[in-house]
mmCIF file of C-alpha atoms in Angstrom:
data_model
loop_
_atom_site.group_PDB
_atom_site.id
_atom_site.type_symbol
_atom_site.label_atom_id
_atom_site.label_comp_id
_atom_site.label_asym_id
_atom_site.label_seq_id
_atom_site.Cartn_x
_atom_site.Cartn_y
_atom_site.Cartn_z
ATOM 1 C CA UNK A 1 -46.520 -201.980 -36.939
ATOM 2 C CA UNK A 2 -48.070 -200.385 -34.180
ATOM 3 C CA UNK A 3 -46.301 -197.229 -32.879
ATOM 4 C CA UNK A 4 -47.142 -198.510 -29.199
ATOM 5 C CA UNK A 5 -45.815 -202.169 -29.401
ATOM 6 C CA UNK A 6 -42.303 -202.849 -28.734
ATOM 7 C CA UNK A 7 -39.489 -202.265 -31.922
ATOM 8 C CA UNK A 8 -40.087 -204.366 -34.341
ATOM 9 C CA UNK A 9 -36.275 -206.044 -35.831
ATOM 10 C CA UNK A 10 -36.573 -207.800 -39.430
ATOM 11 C CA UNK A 11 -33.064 -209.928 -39.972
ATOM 12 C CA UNK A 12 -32.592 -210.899 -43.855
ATOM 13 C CA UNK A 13 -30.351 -212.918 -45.352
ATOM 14 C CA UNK A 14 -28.221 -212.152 -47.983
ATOM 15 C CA UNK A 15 -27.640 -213.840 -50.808
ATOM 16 C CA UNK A 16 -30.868 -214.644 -52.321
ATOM 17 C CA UNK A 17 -32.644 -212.657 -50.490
ATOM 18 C CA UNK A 18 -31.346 -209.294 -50.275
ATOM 19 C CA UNK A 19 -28.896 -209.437 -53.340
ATOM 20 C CA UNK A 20 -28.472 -211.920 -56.356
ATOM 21 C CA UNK A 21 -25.163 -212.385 -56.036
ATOM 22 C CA UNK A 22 -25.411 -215.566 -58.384
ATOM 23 C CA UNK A 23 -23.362 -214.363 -61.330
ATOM 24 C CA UNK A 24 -20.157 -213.272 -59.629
ATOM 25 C CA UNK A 25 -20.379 -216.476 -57.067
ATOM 26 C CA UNK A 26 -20.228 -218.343 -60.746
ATOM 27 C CA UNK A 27 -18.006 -216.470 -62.283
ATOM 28 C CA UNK A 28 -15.493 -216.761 -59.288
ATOM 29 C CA UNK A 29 -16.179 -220.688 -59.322
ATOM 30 C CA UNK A 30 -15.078 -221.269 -62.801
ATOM 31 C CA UNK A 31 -12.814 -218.855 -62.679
ATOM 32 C CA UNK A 32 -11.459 -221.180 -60.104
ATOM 33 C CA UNK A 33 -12.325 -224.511 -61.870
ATOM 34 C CA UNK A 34 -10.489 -223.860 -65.127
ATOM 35 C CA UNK A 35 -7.220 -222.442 -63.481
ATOM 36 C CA UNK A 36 -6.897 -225.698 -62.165
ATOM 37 C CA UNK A 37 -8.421 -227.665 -65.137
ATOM 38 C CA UNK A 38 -11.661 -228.610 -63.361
ATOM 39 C CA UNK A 39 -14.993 -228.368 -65.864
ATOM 40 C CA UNK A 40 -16.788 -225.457 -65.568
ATOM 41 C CA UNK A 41 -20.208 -226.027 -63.749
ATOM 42 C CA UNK A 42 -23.718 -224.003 -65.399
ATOM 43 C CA UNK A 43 -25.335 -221.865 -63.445
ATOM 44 C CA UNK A 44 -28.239 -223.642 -62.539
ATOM 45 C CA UNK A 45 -25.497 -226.001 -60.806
ATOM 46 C CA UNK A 46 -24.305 -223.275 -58.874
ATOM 47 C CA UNK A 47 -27.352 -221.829 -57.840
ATOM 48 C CA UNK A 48 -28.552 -225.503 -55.834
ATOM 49 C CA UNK A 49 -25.062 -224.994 -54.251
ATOM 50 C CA UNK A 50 -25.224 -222.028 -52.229
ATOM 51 C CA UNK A 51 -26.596 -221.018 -49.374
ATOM 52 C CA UNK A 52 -23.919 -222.945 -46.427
ATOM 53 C CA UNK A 53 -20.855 -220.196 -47.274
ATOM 54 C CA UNK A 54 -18.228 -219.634 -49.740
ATOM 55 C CA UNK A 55 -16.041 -222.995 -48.565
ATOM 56 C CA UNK A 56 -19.154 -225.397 -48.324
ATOM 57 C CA UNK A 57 -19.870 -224.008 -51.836
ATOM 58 C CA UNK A 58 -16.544 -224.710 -52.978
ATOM 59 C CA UNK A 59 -16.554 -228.308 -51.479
ATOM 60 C CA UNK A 60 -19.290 -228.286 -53.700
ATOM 61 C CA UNK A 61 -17.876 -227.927 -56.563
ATOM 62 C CA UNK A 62 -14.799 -229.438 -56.555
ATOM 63 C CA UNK A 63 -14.244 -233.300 -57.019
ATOM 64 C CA UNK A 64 -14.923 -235.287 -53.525
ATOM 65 C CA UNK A 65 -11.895 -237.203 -54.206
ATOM 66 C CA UNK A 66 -9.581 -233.760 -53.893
ATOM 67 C CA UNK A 67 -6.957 -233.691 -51.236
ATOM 68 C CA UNK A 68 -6.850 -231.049 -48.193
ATOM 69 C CA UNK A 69 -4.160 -229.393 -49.630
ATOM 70 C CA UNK A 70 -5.244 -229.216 -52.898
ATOM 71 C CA UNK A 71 -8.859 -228.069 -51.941
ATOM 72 C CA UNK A 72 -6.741 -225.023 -49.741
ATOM 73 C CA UNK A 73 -5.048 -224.028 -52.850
ATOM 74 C CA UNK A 74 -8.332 -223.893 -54.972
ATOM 75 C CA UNK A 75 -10.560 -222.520 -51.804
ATOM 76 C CA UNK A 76 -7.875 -219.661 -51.452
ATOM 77 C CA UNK A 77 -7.830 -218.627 -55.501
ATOM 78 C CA UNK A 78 -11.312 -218.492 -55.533
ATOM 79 C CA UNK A 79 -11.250 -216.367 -52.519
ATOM 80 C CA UNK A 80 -9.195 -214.000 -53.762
ATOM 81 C CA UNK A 81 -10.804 -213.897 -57.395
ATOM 82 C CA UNK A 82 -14.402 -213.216 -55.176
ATOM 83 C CA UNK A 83 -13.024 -211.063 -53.243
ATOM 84 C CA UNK A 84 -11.838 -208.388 -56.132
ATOM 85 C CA UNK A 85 -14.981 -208.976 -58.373
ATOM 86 C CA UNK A 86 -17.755 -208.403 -55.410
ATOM 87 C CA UNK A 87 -19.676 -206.756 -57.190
ATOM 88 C CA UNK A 88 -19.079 -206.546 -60.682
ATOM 89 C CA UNK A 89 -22.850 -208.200 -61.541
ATOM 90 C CA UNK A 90 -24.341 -208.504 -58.144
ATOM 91 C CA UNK A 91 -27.483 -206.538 -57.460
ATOM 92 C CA UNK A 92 -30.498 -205.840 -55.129
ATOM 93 C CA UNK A 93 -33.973 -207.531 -56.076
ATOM 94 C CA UNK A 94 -36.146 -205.754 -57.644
ATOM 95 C CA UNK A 95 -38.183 -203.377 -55.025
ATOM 96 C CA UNK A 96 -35.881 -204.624 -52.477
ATOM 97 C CA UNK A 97 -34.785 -200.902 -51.559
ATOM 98 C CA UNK A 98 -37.683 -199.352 -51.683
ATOM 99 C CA UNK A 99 -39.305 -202.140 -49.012
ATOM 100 C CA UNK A 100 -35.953 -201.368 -47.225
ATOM 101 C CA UNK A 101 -36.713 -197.824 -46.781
ATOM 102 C CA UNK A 102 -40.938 -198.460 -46.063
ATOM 103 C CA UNK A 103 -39.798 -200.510 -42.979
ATOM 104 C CA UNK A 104 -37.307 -198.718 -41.853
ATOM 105 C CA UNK A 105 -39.222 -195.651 -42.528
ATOM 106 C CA UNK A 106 -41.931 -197.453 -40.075
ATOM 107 C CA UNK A 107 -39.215 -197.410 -37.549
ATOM 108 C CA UNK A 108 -38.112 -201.086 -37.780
ATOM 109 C CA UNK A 109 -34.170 -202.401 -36.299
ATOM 110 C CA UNK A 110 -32.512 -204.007 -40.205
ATOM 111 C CA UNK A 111 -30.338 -206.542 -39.807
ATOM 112 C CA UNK A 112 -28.610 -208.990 -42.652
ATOM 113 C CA UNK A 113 -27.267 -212.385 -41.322
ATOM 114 C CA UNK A 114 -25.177 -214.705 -43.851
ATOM 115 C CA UNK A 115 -23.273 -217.512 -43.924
ATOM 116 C CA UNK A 116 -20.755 -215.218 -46.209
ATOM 117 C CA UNK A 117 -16.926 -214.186 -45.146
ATOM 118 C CA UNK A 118 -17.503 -211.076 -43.035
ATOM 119 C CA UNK A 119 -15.830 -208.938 -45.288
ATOM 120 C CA UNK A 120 -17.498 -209.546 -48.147
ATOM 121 C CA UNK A 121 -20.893 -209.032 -45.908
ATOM 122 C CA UNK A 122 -19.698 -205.417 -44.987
ATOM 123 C CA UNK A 123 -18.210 -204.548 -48.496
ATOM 124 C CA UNK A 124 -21.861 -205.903 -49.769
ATOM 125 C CA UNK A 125 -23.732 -203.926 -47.126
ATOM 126 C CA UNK A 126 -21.724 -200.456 -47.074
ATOM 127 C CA UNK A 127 -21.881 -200.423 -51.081
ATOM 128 C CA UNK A 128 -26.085 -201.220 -51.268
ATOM 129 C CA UNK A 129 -27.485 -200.329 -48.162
ATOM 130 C CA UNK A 130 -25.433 -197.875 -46.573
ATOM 131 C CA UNK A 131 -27.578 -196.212 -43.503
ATOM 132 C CA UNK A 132 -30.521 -198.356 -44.100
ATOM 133 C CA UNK A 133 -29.087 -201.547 -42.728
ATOM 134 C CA UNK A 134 -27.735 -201.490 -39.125
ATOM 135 C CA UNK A 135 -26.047 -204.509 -38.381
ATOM 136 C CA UNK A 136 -24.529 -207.027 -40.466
ATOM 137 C CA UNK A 137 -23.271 -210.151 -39.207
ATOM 138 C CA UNK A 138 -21.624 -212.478 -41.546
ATOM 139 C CA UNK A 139 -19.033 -215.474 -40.587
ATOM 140 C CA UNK A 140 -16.516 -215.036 -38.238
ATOM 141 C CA UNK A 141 -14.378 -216.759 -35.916
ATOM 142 C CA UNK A 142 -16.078 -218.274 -32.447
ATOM 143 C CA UNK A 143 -19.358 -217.680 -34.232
ATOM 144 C CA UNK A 144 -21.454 -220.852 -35.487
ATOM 145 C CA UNK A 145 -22.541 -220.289 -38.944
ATOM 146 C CA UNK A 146 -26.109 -221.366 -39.756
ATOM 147 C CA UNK A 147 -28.259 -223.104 -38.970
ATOM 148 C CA UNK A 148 -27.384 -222.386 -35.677
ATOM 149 C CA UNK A 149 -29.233 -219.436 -34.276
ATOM 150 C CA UNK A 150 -25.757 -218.113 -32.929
ATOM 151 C CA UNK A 151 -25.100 -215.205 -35.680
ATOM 152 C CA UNK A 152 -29.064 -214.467 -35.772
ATOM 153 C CA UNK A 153 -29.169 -214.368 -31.777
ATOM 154 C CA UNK A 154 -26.071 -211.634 -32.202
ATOM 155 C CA UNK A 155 -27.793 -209.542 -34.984
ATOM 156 C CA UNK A 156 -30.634 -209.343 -31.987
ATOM 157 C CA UNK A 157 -28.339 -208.552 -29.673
ATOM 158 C CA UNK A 158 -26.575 -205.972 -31.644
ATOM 159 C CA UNK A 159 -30.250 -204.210 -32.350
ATOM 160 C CA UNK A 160 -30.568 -204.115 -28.786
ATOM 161 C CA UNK A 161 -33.757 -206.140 -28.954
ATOM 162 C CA UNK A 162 -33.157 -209.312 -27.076
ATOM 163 C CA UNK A 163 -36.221 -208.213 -24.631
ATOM 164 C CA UNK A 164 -38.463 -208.039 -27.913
ATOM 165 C CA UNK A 165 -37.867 -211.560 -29.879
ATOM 166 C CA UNK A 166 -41.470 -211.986 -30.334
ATOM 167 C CA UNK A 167 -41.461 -208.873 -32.271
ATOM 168 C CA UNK A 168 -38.400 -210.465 -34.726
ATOM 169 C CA UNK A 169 -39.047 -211.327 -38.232
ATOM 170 C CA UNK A 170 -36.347 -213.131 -40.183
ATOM 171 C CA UNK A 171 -36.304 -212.832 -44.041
ATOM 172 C CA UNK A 172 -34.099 -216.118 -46.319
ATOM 173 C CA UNK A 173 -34.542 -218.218 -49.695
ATOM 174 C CA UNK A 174 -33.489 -221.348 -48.575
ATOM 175 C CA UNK A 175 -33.369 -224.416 -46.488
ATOM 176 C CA UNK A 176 -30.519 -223.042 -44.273
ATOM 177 C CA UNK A 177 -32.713 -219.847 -43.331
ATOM 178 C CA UNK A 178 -35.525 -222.274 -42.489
ATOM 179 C CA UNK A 179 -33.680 -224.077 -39.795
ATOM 180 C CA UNK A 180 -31.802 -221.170 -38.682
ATOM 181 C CA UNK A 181 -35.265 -219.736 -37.784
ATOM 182 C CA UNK A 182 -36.598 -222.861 -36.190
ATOM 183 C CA UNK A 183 -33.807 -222.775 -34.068
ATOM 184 C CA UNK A 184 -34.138 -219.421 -32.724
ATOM 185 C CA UNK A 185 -37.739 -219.730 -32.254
ATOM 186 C CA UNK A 186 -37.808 -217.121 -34.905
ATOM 187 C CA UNK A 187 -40.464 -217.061 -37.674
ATOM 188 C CA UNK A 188 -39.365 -216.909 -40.984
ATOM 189 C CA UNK A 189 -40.599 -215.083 -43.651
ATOM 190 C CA UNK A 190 -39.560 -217.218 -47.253
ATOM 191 C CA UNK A 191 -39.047 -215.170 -50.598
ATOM 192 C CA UNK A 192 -39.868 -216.868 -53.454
ATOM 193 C CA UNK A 193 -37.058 -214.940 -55.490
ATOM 194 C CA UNK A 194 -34.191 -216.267 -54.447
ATOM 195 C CA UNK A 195 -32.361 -219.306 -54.902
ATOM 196 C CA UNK A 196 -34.787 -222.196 -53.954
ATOM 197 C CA UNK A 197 -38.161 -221.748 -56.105
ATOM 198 C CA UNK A 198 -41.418 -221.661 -54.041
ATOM 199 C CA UNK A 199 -42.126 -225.102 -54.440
ATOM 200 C CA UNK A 200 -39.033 -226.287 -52.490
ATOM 201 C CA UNK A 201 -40.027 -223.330 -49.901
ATOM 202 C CA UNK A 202 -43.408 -224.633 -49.198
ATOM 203 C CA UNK A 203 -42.297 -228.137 -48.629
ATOM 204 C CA UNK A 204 -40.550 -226.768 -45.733
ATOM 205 C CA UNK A 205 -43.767 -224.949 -43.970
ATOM 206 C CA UNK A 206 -42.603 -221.477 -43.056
ATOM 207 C CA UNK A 207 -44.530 -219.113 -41.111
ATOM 208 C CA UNK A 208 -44.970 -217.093 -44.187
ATOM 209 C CA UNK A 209 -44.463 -216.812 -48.087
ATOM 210 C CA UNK A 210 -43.224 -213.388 -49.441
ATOM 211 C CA UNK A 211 -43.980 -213.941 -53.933
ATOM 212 C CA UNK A 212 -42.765 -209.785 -53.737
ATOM 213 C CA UNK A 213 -40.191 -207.803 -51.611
ATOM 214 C CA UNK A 214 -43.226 -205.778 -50.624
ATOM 215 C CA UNK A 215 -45.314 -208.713 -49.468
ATOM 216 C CA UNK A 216 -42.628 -208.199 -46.217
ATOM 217 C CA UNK A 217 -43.786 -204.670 -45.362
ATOM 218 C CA UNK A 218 -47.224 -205.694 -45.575
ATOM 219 C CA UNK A 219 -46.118 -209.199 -43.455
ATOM 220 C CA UNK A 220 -44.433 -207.342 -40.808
ATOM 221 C CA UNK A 221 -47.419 -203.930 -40.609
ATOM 222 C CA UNK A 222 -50.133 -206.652 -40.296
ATOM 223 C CA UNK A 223 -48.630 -208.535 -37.558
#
């Protein structure tokens, strides 16, 4: 980054990206599951689920065949169950603080967008990255979740750097990230670490490949 170019903003996802959050999204689920005598699903199960939000993850889950009701019942227990066990066994990535801190300390906007409740976004945020992250948009009503650009466009916004998008990175592990970028016209930057493997990435054709969370600092200096 070059201290006379406009500020730089880097938007990340969340899950996957930022955090694994895999463990207490699956312990939630069949948590869920056998309270209401549904099998238990693995983890690797779970994992190709998420990425469209706590309900579509649910709707995952849960037999197709389930009626409205029903699925409200379940969708609300599991809620609740998430919501107390947050964070029992979720984490950062490895080196994910530390290339935190080198781009902020380079004087780059942070900014996490997710498809996640916006509670759990800001319990997530102000528990890991507490005055390193300065906006953090997760779903909420009037807001289209991704793949539309809406919550990315309002991270932007909130940064105060709509008049700089062509100095916007934005960081995901999946498929949803990838067209959420497309459709701002926002290149994406896909870690490897998260909940798609690189392979699957790849197929896709992002701007750019991050194998490290350092691999972004040295993305976003070089551009």
């Amino acid at each position: 980054m070059d201290a006379n170019q406009p500020k730089t903003g880097v938007v990340f996802d969340l899950d996957g990206t930022l955090l694994n959050t895999l463990q207490d999204l699956a312990d939630s689920v069949n948590a869920t599951l056998r309270q209401y005598g549904h099998a238990p699903r693995d983890l690797k199960e779970i994992k190709s689920f998420v990425g469209g939000g706590i309900k579509k993850l649910m709707q995952r889950v849960l037999p197709e065949d389930i009626s409205p009701d029903d699925f409200k019942e379940r969708f609300e227990y599991f809620c609740g169950h998430y919501r107390r066990n947050i964070k029992n066994k979720t984490r950062p990535y490895p080196g994910v603080l530390r290339a935190l801190r080198e781009l902020k300390k380079a004087g780059a906007a942070l900014a996490i967008v997710s498809n996640k409740f916006q509670e759990g976004v800001d319990a997530l945020r102000d528990h890991f990255f507490s005055n390193i992250i300065d906006v953090a948009i997760g779903n909420q009503e009037g807001i289209m979740p991704k793949p539309a650009p809406d919550s990315l466009y309002l991270a932007i916004h909130k940064l105060g750097l709509d008049a700089n998008k062509d100095r916007i990175f934005y960081v995901g592990d999946s498929e949803i990230d990838i067209l959420t970028s497309r459709a701002a016209g926002i290149p994406l930057i896909a870690v490897s670490w998260g909940f798609r493997t690189e392979s699957e990435l790849l197929a896709l054709n992002p701007e750019y490949v991050a194998a490290k969370p350092e691999d972004i600092v040295k993305i976003v200096r070089e551009d």
